[in-house]
Amino acid sequence: MVLPDRFLAVLIDCLSIMRTSVYRLILSLLIVAWASASFAASSFDHSRNVKRVVVALYDGRDAREPTFTQVHKRLELPLNYLGYSVEYHDVRKGLPDQHGMEKAVAVLTWFSRPLEDWRTYLTWAEEQASAGVRFIVVGHPGASAGGMEAKALTNAFLAHLGLKSHFRYVADGFRAEYSKIDPNIIGFERDLFRIPKPFDHYTPIDPNLNVHLSARFVDVDGLKESVLVSSGVGGVFVQIAYTYYYEHSIDRLRWIINPFELLKTALADEPFPIPDTTTLSGQRMYFSHVDGDGWNNVSLIDKYRNRKALSSEVLLHELIEPYPDLPVSIALVTGDFDTLVGGFKKGLKVAKTILAQPQVEPASHTHTHPFKWGFYENYKRADEQKYLDLRAQQVGKWSGKAVLENVGTVVGADNSALRLRRYMSGGTEGMPRAFMRFPFKLDQEIGNSLKFVDSIVPEGKEAKLVQWSGDTQPFEAAIRAARKAGARNMNGGDPRFDLSNPSIAYVPPLSRKVGDERQIYAAASNENTYTNDWTGPFYGFAALGETLKNTESPRRVKPFNIYYHTYSGEHLNSVKAIRTYLDLARSGPYTPVKASHYAAIADSFFDVRLEKRGSLRWAVHDRGELQTYRFDQADNLSVDWARSEGVIGQNRHQGSLYVALDSAVAVPVIALRKTENDADLERPFLEAARWQIKNVHPETCGLSFKAQGFGPGQMTWQGVKPGLYSVSVEGAESRFRLEASVDQGGELSLTLPDVQNRETFVQVNCTGPLRLSKMNGEGTR
C-alpha cells in the first residue's frame, strides 16, 4: 500500500517533535517504507517497454563515422518519423553484446561489400535472429560467395528472412523482366527502370513472405525467378540496385522503394505513441534562428547604403522589429566584437539593441567561427599557421596580419573581405576558422562566447543555445562543452526537398550522434545553399517554400524553420525572400517557439520511454520537453479521456492523430479508443493553439489553464458545452476579460491578447445558455 503524500507530511511533522527514540525509529521506518513503495509504484516497468531502438551496423572501411553512412543519410529520417532512434556500431570494432541488444527492436545493415570478419558477423546475426530480433538488410548480406562455410552461414541467416541465396549474379537485364510489383512499396519517387538492373538470385522459402518486387530471368537451365524486395516476420530484404535511382549526370537521387512503408512493415506490429518533434499544441511548430556571419557587412540596399548601415542594422529594422510576435534566436560570432582577435566594436551597439527585443533569444555562433571543426579535434598551432601563410600568399596585397583581421568581416562598401571569405570552408585552401590571431581554445569558443553574449543582454535573458559554424560538424568534445555550459546545440543537416533536391532523401534525421554526445540538426537549410555560397542569385531563398511544403505533406517530417545569416541584410532581394516566410509564419496555423526550445524537444525524443499499460494505453516517461505524440492511420481512433491522465488535447491531420500532453504532469498516460467519429465527446479538449498550454482543468461548466506564447493567443477548444462564457486572463502585468459563445458543435474559439511570452492564467466560466444572437467576442481591458 502506498501512503498518500499528505500522510507523509504528518509523519514528518510528528518525527520533528518526537523525543522518545523508539517512536522516532518507528516513524522513520514508516517514512522509508513510504518512499520505497512510492518508488516501486512510479518506476518504469521494462518488461512492458516499447522498444524504440534500431541498431545500425556499418563497415568502417566505407564510412569513418556514422555521419557518412547510407543509413544516416537515407534511412534515419524515416526511422525517426516512425518513432525510432538509431544506435550505430562499426562492425570492425565489435558487435553489440546482449546488454546492448536489450532495447533493440531490429538490426539494420547497408553493406556494399563482404565484411572482413564475415564469419563472426553471420554467426552473431543468426543467433540474434534466432532470438527473435528482426533484421533489415539492404544490399550485401555480409559474406563473400566463395566457400562452403560462407554459403552455409549466409543461408542460415537468410532463412530467418524467409529467403535462400543461390549465389548467382544476373548481370544481363535484357534477359529479365519484372514478375511482381507492389505499388504500395515500389515506385515511391521514381518508377522502376524499364530494363531490370543486375541482381542476385534469391528465392523465398517462407510461403508467407511478402514479395514486393521480383523478376523472372532466363538461366542456362530454364526460366527462374528472384526476390528483389521482400518483408516478413523476420524483417526486410532489399537488393541494392532497387533502393533508389541515382542520376550521375546531375548527382541526384530518388527513392524507388517507399522507405516509410517498408520500414513500418518490418518494425510495427501494433501502434504506439510516436514522439513527434514537428508539432506543438496541435499545430506545426515554427522557429527561426540566425547565424551572425556578416554582422559588420555594409548593406548594399539603396536606403541603407549611403549611410553605410551594417547588415545587422537592416535585420533589426526590416526583419526583427516589424515582427514582435515571431521569436527569433540571434547567434553572435563574438569575435566580431573582440578587437584582440581582429573584430570591431562597431556592431556592438546594434547587437545590444537586437538582443534587447522581447522576441529575440540570445545565442552563440562561437567566438572565432571555425569553418572546419575536424581540424580542431587534434589541434596543432603549427598546422594552422600553414593555412594562414598559404592564404596570405594567394591574397598577395594583404599581409598575414591583415588577413587575420579581415577574414569573415567586411570592410568598406565593396565587401572585398566577404569576397575573400566566400564561405572558405570549401576547398583545401580554405582557412579553418575566421579569426586566427591566437591559438584555438575550446573553452573560449563555447563557454566564454556564451558568457560574452550574457554580458550584453538585459537582465532575465541568458544565452542557452550554440549554433554551430562552418561545416557544422563539431567533434565530441565541442558538443560536450556546450552541454556542460548549460546550452543546447543545433545546426547542420541542410534539409532541402525541392526541384534541386528532388527527394525526401535530402532531408536529414533529427540529429547526429558523435561519440556519447548528440548534435541537433536544423529543420531547414539556410540561404547560403540557395545562393551558391552567397554569390547569387540573392533572391534564391525564395525557393524555401518548396521544402516547407514537401516536409509538411503528405507527411509532416519537419517543423517550419526560417534559418539565415546576418549577411542577408546586404541585398534587398534576400530581405524580401525572408519577409515572405515571416509573413507566412505570422498568418498561418503555426505555434512559434524559441530555437532552443525546438532543440530541447529534439533532444528529448531520444530519452522518451513508453510503458504499455494494457490495450491501447501507454505511460510516457522521461519525455523532457516533448509534449506531442502521434498515431498514424488513426481515423478510427481517438483519445479515451476516462482512461487517460495528463492529456489535454487531440487534433487530426493527414490521417494521423496528434495527442497533446500537459507539461505539468510528470508521467502522463495516453489511452485510445476506437470510434467512428468525435461526436461523442466526453470533455473539453484543446484542438489547436498558437500558444503553449498546460495545467488544464476541465470543469462542470468551463475550464481553466495556463498559457504563454508569442503574439495573439489564437486557440480552439472542442467538446465545450453550448452556451455563453466569460473568459478572464490574468498575467503578471495585465488582466483582461473576454466574452465568448459556444454553439451546438461544441467549439470554443479564443484570441487572447499578446502577453509577450509571459505565463498567464485563463479561467473560462459559463454565464448562461446560448442565445440566438451570438456575441461578437470582443473583450474589454
mmCIF file with all atom_site columns, N, CA and C in Angstrom, residues 604-633:
data_model
loop_
_atom_site.group_PDB
_atom_site.id
_atom_site.type_symbol
_atom_site.label_atom_id
_atom_site.label_alt_id
_atom_site.label_comp_id
_atom_site.label_asym_id
_atom_site.label_entity_id
_atom_site.label_seq_id
_atom_site.pdbx_PDB_ins_code
_atom_site.Cartn_x
_atom_site.Cartn_y
_atom_site.Cartn_z
_atom_site.occupancy
_atom_site.B_iso_or_equiv
_atom_site.pdbx_formal_charge
_atom_site.auth_seq_id
_atom_site.auth_comp_id
_atom_site.auth_asym_id
_atom_site.auth_atom_id
_atom_site.pdbx_PDB_model_num
ATOM 1  N N  . SER A 1 604 ? 14.882 15.591 -26.484 1.00 0.00 ? 604 SER A N  1
ATOM 2  C CA . SER A 1 604 ? 14.018 14.763 -25.642 1.00 0.00 ? 604 SER A CA 1
ATOM 3  C C  . SER A 1 604 ? 13.518 13.524 -26.369 1.00 0.00 ? 604 SER A C  1
ATOM 4  N N  . PHE A 1 605 ? 13.449 13.571 -27.687 1.00 0.00 ? 605 PHE A N  1
ATOM 5  C CA . PHE A 1 605 ? 12.993 12.420 -28.473 1.00 0.00 ? 605 PHE A CA 1
ATOM 6  C C  . PHE A 1 605 ? 13.745 11.154 -28.094 1.00 0.00 ? 605 PHE A C  1
ATOM 7  N N  . PHE A 1 606 ? 15.036 11.293 -27.802 1.00 0.00 ? 606 PHE A N  1
ATOM 8  C CA . PHE A 1 606 ? 15.887 10.131 -27.581 1.00 0.00 ? 606 PHE A CA 1
ATOM 9  C C  . PHE A 1 606 ? 15.813 9.612  -26.143 1.00 0.00 ? 606 PHE A C  1
ATOM 10 N N  . ASP A 1 607 ? 15.172 10.368 -25.268 1.00 0.00 ? 607 ASP A N  1
ATOM 11 C CA . ASP A 1 607 ? 15.049 9.953  -23.864 1.00 0.00 ? 607 ASP A CA 1
ATOM 12 C C  . ASP A 1 607 ? 13.693 9.358  -23.538 1.00 0.00 ? 607 ASP A C  1
ATOM 13 N N  . VAL A 1 608 ? 12.706 9.611  -24.369 1.00 0.00 ? 608 VAL A N  1
ATOM 14 C CA . VAL A 1 608 ? 11.340 9.166  -24.075 1.00 0.00 ? 608 VAL A CA 1
ATOM 15 C C  . VAL A 1 608 ? 11.294 7.647  -23.907 1.00 0.00 ? 608 VAL A C  1
ATOM 16 N N  . ARG A 1 609 ? 10.596 7.223  -22.856 1.00 0.00 ? 609 ARG A N  1
ATOM 17 C CA . ARG A 1 609 ? 10.353 5.802  -22.637 1.00 0.00 ? 609 ARG A CA 1
ATOM 18 C C  . ARG A 1 609 ? 8.846  5.576  -22.557 1.00 0.00 ? 609 ARG A C  1
ATOM 19 N N  . LEU A 1 610 ? 8.399  4.577  -23.266 1.00 0.00 ? 610 LEU A N  1
ATOM 20 C CA . LEU A 1 610 ? 6.974  4.276  -23.336 1.00 0.00 ? 610 LEU A CA 1
ATOM 21 C C  . LEU A 1 610 ? 6.697  2.936  -22.659 1.00 0.00 ? 610 LEU A C  1
ATOM 22 N N  . GLU A 1 611 ? 5.785  2.954  -21.719 1.00 0.00 ? 611 GLU A N  1
ATOM 23 C CA . GLU A 1 611 ? 5.410  1.748  -20.985 1.00 0.00 ? 611 GLU A CA 1
ATOM 24 C C  . GLU A 1 611 ? 3.986  1.366  -21.349 1.00 0.00 ? 611 GLU A C  1
ATOM 25 N N  . LYS A 1 612 ? 3.829  0.177  -21.876 1.00 0.00 ? 612 LYS A N  1
ATOM 26 C CA . LYS A 1 612 ? 2.486  -0.265 -22.267 1.00 0.00 ? 612 LYS A CA 1
ATOM 27 C C  . LYS A 1 612 ? 1.721  -0.702 -21.028 1.00 0.00 ? 612 LYS A C  1
ATOM 28 N N  . ARG A 1 613 ? 0.515  -0.164 -20.882 1.00 0.00 ? 613 ARG A N  1
ATOM 29 C CA . ARG A 1 613 ? -0.323 -0.460 -19.725 1.00 0.00 ? 613 ARG A CA 1
ATOM 30 C C  . ARG A 1 613 ? -1.685 -0.984 -20.157 1.00 0.00 ? 613 ARG A C  1
ATOM 31 N N  . GLY A 1 614 ? -1.673 -2.021 -20.944 1.00 0.00 ? 614 GLY A N  1
ATOM 32 C CA . GLY A 1 614 ? -2.915 -2.617 -21.398 1.00 0.00 ? 614 GLY A CA 1
ATOM 33 C C  . GLY A 1 614 ? -3.232 -2.236 -22.826 1.00 0.00 ? 614 GLY A C  1
ATOM 34 N N  . SER A 1 615 ? -4.407 -2.590 -23.273 1.00 0.00 ? 615 SER A N  1
ATOM 35 C CA . SER A 1 615 ? -4.813 -2.374 -24.649 1.00 0.00 ? 615 SER A CA 1
ATOM 36 C C  . SER A 1 615 ? -4.923 -0.884 -24.962 1.00 0.00 ? 615 SER A C  1
ATOM 37 N N  . LEU A 1 616 ? -4.195 -0.436 -25.953 1.00 0.00 ? 616 LEU A N  1
ATOM 38 C CA . LEU A 1 616 ? -4.233 0.947  -26.416 1.00 0.00 ? 616 LEU A CA 1
ATOM 39 C C  . LEU A 1 616 ? -4.039 1.951  -25.266 1.00 0.00 ? 616 LEU A C  1
ATOM 40 N N  . ARG A 1 617 ? -3.087 1.655  -24.372 1.00 0.00 ? 617 ARG A N  1
ATOM 41 C CA . ARG A 1 617 ? -2.826 2.536  -23.235 1.00 0.00 ? 617 ARG A CA 1
ATOM 42 C C  . ARG A 1 617 ? -1.341 2.505  -22.904 1.00 0.00 ? 617 ARG A C  1
ATOM 43 N N  . TRP A 1 618 ? -0.742 3.695  -22.763 1.00 0.00 ? 618 TRP A N  1
ATOM 44 C CA . TRP A 1 618 ? 0.691  3.794  -22.534 1.00 0.00 ? 618 TRP A CA 1
ATOM 45 C C  . TRP A 1 618 ? 0.991  4.906  -21.520 1.00 0.00 ? 618 TRP A C  1
ATOM 46 N N  . ALA A 1 619 ? 1.986  4.656  -20.676 1.00 0.00 ? 619 ALA A N  1
ATOM 47 C CA . ALA A 1 619 ? 2.527  5.710  -19.817 1.00 0.00 ? 619 ALA A CA 1
ATOM 48 C C  . ALA A 1 619 ? 3.764  6.279  -20.495 1.00 0.00 ? 619 ALA A C  1
ATOM 49 N N  . VAL A 1 620 ? 3.928  7.599  -20.415 1.00 0.00 ? 620 VAL A N  1
ATOM 50 C CA . VAL A 1 620 ? 5.043  8.271  -21.079 1.00 0.00 ? 620 VAL A CA 1
ATOM 51 C C  . VAL A 1 620 ? 6.025  8.766  -20.008 1.00 0.00 ? 620 VAL A C  1
ATOM 52 N N  . HIS A 1 621 ? 7.237  8.204  -20.001 1.00 0.00 ? 621 HIS A N  1
ATOM 53 C CA . HIS A 1 621 ? 8.256  8.547  -19.023 1.00 0.00 ? 621 HIS A CA 1
ATOM 54 C C  . HIS A 1 621 ? 9.370  9.364  -19.672 1.00 0.00 ? 621 HIS A C  1
ATOM 55 N N  . ASP A 1 622 ? 10.037 10.178 -18.875 1.00 0.00 ? 622 ASP A N  1
ATOM 56 C CA . ASP A 1 622 ? 11.281 10.863 -19.263 1.00 0.00 ? 622 ASP A CA 1
ATOM 57 C C  . ASP A 1 622 ? 11.127 11.625 -20.583 1.00 0.00 ? 622 ASP A C  1
ATOM 58 N N  . ARG A 1 623 ? 10.036 12.348 -20.739 1.00 0.00 ? 623 ARG A N  1
ATOM 59 C CA . ARG A 1 623 ? 9.778  12.983 -22.037 1.00 0.00 ? 623 ARG A CA 1
ATOM 60 C C  . ARG A 1 623 ? 10.396 14.364 -22.157 1.00 0.00 ? 623 ARG A C  1
ATOM 61 N N  . GLY A 1 624 ? 10.955 14.911 -21.081 1.00 0.00 ? 624 GLY A N  1
ATOM 62 C CA . GLY A 1 624 ? 11.587 16.219 -21.172 1.00 0.00 ? 624 GLY A CA 1
ATOM 63 C C  . GLY A 1 624 ? 10.646 17.274 -21.688 1.00 0.00 ? 624 GLY A C  1
ATOM 64 N N  . GLU A 1 625 ? 10.998 17.893 -22.823 1.00 0.00 ? 625 GLU A N  1
ATOM 65 C CA . GLU A 1 625 ? 10.187 18.966 -23.411 1.00 0.00 ? 625 GLU A CA 1
ATOM 66 C C  . GLU A 1 625 ? 9.262  18.484 -24.515 1.00 0.00 ? 625 GLU A C  1
ATOM 67 N N  . LEU A 1 626 ? 9.197  17.189 -24.736 1.00 0.00 ? 626 LEU A N  1
ATOM 68 C CA . LEU A 1 626 ? 8.424  16.681 -25.875 1.00 0.00 ? 626 LEU A CA 1
ATOM 69 C C  . LEU A 1 626 ? 6.991  16.385 -25.439 1.00 0.00 ? 626 LEU A C  1
ATOM 70 N N  . GLN A 1 627 ? 6.053  17.175 -25.922 1.00 0.00 ? 627 GLN A N  1
ATOM 71 C CA . GLN A 1 627 ? 4.675  17.122 -25.440 1.00 0.00 ? 627 GLN A CA 1
ATOM 72 C C  . GLN A 1 627 ? 3.667  16.629 -26.478 1.00 0.00 ? 627 GLN A C  1
ATOM 73 N N  . THR A 1 628 ? 4.113  16.237 -27.666 1.00 0.00 ? 628 THR A N  1
ATOM 74 C CA . THR A 1 628 ? 3.179  15.778 -28.707 1.00 0.00 ? 628 THR A CA 1
ATOM 75 C C  . THR A 1 628 ? 3.517  14.357 -29.124 1.00 0.00 ? 628 THR A C  1
ATOM 76 N N  . TYR A 1 629 ? 2.462  13.516 -29.236 1.00 0.00 ? 629 TYR A N  1
ATOM 77 C CA . TYR A 1 629 ? 2.628  12.108 -29.619 1.00 0.00 ? 629 TYR A CA 1
ATOM 78 C C  . TYR A 1 629 ? 1.615  11.779 -30.699 1.00 0.00 ? 629 TYR A C  1
ATOM 79 N N  . ARG A 1 630 ? 2.092  11.057 -31.702 1.00 0.00 ? 630 ARG A N  1
ATOM 80 C CA . ARG A 1 630 ? 1.316  10.887 -32.925 1.00 0.00 ? 630 ARG A CA 1
ATOM 81 C C  . ARG A 1 630 ? 0.962  9.420  -33.136 1.00 0.00 ? 630 ARG A C  1
ATOM 82 N N  . PHE A 1 631 ? -0.226 9.209  -33.683 1.00 0.00 ? 631 PHE A N  1
ATOM 83 C CA . PHE A 1 631 ? -0.663 7.883  -34.112 1.00 0.00 ? 631 PHE A CA 1
ATOM 84 C C  . PHE A 1 631 ? -1.030 7.983  -35.586 1.00 0.00 ? 631 PHE A C  1
ATOM 85 N N  . ASP A 1 632 ? -0.412 7.186  -36.420 1.00 0.00 ? 632 ASP A N  1
ATOM 86 C CA . ASP A 1 632 ? -0.696 7.215  -37.852 1.00 0.00 ? 632 ASP A CA 1
ATOM 87 C C  . ASP A 1 632 ? -1.843 6.278  -38.197 1.00 0.00 ? 632 ASP A C  1
ATOM 88 N N  . GLN A 1 633 ? -2.460 6.535  -39.344 1.00 0.00 ? 633 GLN A N  1
ATOM 89 C CA . GLN A 1 633 ? -3.602 5.744  -39.812 1.00 0.00 ? 633 GLN A CA 1
ATOM 90 C C  . GLN A 1 633 ? -4.616 5.572  -38.678 1.00 0.00 ? 633 GLN A C  1
#
